[in-house]
Every structure is written in structure tokens, then in C-alpha cells.
Coordinates of C-alpha atoms in Angstrom, one line a residue:
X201 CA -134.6 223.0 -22.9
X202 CA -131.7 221.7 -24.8
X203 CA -131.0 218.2 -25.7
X204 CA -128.8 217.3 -22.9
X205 CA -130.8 218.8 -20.2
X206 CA -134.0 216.9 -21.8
X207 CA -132.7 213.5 -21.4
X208 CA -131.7 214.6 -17.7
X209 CA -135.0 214.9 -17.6
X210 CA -136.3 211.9 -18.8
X211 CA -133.6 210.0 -17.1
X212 CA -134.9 211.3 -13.5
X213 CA -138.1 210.6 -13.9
X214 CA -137.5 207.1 -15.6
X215 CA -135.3 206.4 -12.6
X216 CA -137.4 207.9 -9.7
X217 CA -140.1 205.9 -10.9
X218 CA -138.2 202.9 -10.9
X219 CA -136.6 203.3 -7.3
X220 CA -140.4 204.1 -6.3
X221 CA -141.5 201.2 -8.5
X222 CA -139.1 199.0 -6.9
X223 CA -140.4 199.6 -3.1
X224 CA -144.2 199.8 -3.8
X225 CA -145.6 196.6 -2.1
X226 CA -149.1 195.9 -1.8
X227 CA -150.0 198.3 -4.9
X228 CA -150.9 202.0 -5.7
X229 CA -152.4 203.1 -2.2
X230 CA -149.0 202.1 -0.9
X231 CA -147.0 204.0 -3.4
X232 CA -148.5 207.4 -1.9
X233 CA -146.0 208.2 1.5
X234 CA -143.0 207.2 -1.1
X235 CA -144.9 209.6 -4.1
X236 CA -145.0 212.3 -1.2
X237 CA -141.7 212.2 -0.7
X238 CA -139.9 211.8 -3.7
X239 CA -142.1 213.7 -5.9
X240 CA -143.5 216.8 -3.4
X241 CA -140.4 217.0 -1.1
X242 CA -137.6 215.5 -2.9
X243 CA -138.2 216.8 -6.5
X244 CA -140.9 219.0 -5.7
X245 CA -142.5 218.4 -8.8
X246 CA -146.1 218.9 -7.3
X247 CA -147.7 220.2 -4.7
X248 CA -149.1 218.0 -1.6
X249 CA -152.7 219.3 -3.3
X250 CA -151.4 218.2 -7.0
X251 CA -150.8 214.9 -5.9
X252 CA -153.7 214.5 -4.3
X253 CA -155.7 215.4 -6.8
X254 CA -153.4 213.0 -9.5
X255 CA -154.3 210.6 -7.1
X256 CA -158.1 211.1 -7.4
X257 CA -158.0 211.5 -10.9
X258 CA -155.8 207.8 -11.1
X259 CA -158.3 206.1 -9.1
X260 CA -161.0 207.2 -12.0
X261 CA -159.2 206.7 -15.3
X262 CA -158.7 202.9 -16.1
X263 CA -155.7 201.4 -15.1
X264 CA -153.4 200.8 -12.4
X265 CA -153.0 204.1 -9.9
X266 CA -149.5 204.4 -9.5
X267 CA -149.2 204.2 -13.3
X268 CA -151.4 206.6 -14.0
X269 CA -150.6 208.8 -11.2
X270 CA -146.5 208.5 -13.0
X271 CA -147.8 209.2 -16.1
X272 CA -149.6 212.8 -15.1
X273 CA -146.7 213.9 -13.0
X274 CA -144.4 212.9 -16.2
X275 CA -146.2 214.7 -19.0
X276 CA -146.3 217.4 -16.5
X277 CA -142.6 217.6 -16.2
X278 CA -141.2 216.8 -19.8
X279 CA -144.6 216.4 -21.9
X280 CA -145.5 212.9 -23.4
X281 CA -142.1 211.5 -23.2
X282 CA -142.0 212.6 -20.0
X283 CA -145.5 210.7 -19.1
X284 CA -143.9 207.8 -21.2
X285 CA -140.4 207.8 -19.2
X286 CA -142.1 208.0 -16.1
X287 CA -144.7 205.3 -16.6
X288 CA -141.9 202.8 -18.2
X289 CA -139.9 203.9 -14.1
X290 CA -142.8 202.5 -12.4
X291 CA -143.7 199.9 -14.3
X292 CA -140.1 198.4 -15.1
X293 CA -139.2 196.7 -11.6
X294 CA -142.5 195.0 -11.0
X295 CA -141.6 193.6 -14.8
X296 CA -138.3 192.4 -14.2
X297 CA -139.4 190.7 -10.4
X298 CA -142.5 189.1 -11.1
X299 CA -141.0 187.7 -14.4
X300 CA -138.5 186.4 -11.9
X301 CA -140.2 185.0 -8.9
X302 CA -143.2 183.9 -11.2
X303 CA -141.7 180.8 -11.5
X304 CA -140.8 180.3 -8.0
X305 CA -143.8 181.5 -6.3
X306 CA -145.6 178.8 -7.2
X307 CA -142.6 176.4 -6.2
X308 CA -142.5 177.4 -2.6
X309 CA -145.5 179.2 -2.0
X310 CA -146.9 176.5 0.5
X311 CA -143.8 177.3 2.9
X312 CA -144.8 178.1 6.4
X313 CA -141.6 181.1 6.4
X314 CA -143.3 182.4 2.8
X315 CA -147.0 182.6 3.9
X316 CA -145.4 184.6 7.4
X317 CA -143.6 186.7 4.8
X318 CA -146.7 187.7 2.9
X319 CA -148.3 188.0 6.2
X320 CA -146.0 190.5 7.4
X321 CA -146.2 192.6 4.2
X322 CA -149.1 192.6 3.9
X323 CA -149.8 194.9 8.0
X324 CA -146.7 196.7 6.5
X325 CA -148.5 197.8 4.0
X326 CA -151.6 198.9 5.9
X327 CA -149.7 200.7 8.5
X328 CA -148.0 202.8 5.5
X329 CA -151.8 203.3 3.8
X330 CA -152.8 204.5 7.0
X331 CA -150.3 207.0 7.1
X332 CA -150.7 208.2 4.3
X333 CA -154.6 208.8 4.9
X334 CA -153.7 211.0 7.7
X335 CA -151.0 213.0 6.5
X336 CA -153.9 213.8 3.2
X337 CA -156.5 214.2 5.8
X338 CA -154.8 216.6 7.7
X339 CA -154.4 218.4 4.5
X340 CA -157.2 217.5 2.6
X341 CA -160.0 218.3 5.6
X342 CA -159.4 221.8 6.2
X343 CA -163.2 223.4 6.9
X344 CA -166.7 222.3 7.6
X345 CA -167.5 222.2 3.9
X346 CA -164.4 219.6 3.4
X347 CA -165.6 217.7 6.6
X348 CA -168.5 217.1 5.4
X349 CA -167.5 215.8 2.1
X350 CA -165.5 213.4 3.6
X351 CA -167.9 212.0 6.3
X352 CA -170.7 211.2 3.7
X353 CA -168.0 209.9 1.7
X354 CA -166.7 207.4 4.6
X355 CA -170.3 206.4 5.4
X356 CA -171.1 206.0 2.0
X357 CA -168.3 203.7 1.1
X358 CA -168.8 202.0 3.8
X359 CA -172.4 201.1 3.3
X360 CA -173.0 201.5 -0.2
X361 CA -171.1 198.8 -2.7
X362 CA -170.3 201.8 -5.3
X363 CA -167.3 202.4 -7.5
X364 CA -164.6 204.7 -6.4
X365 CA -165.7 206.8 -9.7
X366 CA -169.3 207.8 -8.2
X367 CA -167.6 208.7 -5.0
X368 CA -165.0 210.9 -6.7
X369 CA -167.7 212.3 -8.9
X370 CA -170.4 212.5 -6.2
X371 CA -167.9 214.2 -4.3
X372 CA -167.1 216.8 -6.6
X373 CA -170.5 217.4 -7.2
X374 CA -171.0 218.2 -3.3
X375 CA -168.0 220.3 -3.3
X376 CA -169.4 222.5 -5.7
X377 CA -172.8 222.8 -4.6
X378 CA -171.7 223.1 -1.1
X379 CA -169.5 226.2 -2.2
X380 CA -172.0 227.6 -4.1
X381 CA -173.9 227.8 -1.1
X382 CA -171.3 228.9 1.0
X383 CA -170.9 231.7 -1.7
X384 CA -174.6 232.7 -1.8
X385 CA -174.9 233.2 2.0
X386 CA -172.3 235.3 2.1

């Protein structure tokens, strides 16, 4: 890749992560429909499957998802500048706006028309999680094995107070033994 074409590069992932960095309220979980998009049917710079498994892997490595998630899809693309470039995308809007409205927020967050706002945002944001759960379902749950994983994972998480890492892990665990099995029956 010659010089030129590298910084082409760099520059598209810097600025996809920014316009996806820009329009990410309410965190990681509700950067996934954009992610899809952008990065599996825009760019097509993973796979539905890749993402998801980014994803999975962001949600057990310390720090923020859609950083992380950014940074894999970067070094992926263009390396370690590429992970760099992409991380500084998704990072760079939520910089420059909460250095702004830090000062303000707590100037008029007692408004009635602010606390509505937030309000609003915040079933926004559900309603665009919750889309993206079923679109990676749909994907993601594909045979009895998978069904299974995922139904002791819901009644797990919602009964036992565990980190997402022991899910993820436990998880994997059950998908290998469960193939294994699968495997050794047939």
C-alpha cells in the first residue's frame, strides 16, 4: 500500500469513527445498529459474525466497548495506526461535546424541557439496543446447540449478579463442550 492510499486509509477510519462517534447516545450497546451498518454494509470491513464476536471480545477487555470494538476493526484494516486512527474517530466527538456542554449541563440541568430531553433519549436508545439484539439474534441463534447457550445465558444474567466476562467465558466454554458432544454422537 503506498503512502497515499495509506493515509486514505487512516483518514476513513478516523472519520467513520467520528461520524459513528458523533451519533452514539447512551454508550457502546447503542453504537451496534450504526457499527452494522457502516462497518459490515457500508465498508464491509467485517462480517455480521466478526462484529459480533469484536463485540464480545470488547465487552471482556477493559475499557469502553465502542472503543475497543474501533480499535480491533482498525488494526484489522491498517494495523496499529489503523487501531490508533480508528480509536482517536470514536473517541474525538464525545471529546469535543462533553468538553462543551460540561459546563452547561450543570447550568440548566434542572429544566423541566432538559430532563424530557434526557428522557426521550434515553427510550431512543433502548428501542435501537433492542434492535440490534434481534437483528444478532436472528444471526447469532442459528441451532439447538446456539439456543441453548443463549437461554442459560439470559436466565443466568438475569438471576445471577455475574460479570459480563464469566458469561462470555462460561459461554464459550458451553460452546465447546456442547460441540464436542455434538461431534462424538455423530
Amino acid at each position: 500500500m503506498n503512502e497515499k492510499s495509506r493515509f486514505q486509509m487512516l483518514w476513513s477510519l478516523f472519520w467513520t469513527f467520528a461520524k459513528m462517534g458523533v451519533m452514539t447516545f447512551g454508550g457502546g450497546m447503542a453504537m451496534l445498529p450504526i457499527l452494522q451498518r457502516e462497518v459490515v454494509d457500508n465498508k464491509a470491513w467485517a462480517t455480521e459474525e466478526e462484529l459480533t464476536d469484536y463485540y464480545a471480545i470488547g465487552q471482556c477487555t477493559p475499557g469502553i466497548i465502542a472503543v475497543n470494538t474501533a480499535t480491533f476493526i482498525g488494526q484489522r484494516q491498517a494495523g496499529v495506526a489503523g487501531g490508533i486512527a480508528a480509536t482517536l474517530g470514536v473517541v474525538f466527538p464525545s471529546v469535543v461535546i462533553i468538553s462543551l456542554l460540561a459546563g452547561l449541563i450543570t447550568n440548566f440541568s434542572h429544566l423541566e424541557w432538559v430532563k424530557n430531553a434526557f428522557a426521550g433519549i434515553q427510550v431512543c436508545v433502548c428501542v435501537l439496543i433492542f434492535n440490534a439484539v434481534v437483528k444478532l439474534l436472528k444471526k447469532s441463534v442459528v441451532d439447538k446447540r446456539t439456543a441453548a447457550i443463549f437461554l442459560l445465558v439470559l436466565v443466568g444474567s438475569l438471576f445471577l449478579n455475574l460479570s459480563p466476562v464469566w458469561f462470555v467465558i462460561l459461554a464459550a466454554l458451553a460452546g465447546i463442550a456442547l460441540k464436542t458432544l455434538e461431534v462424538r454422537r455423530s
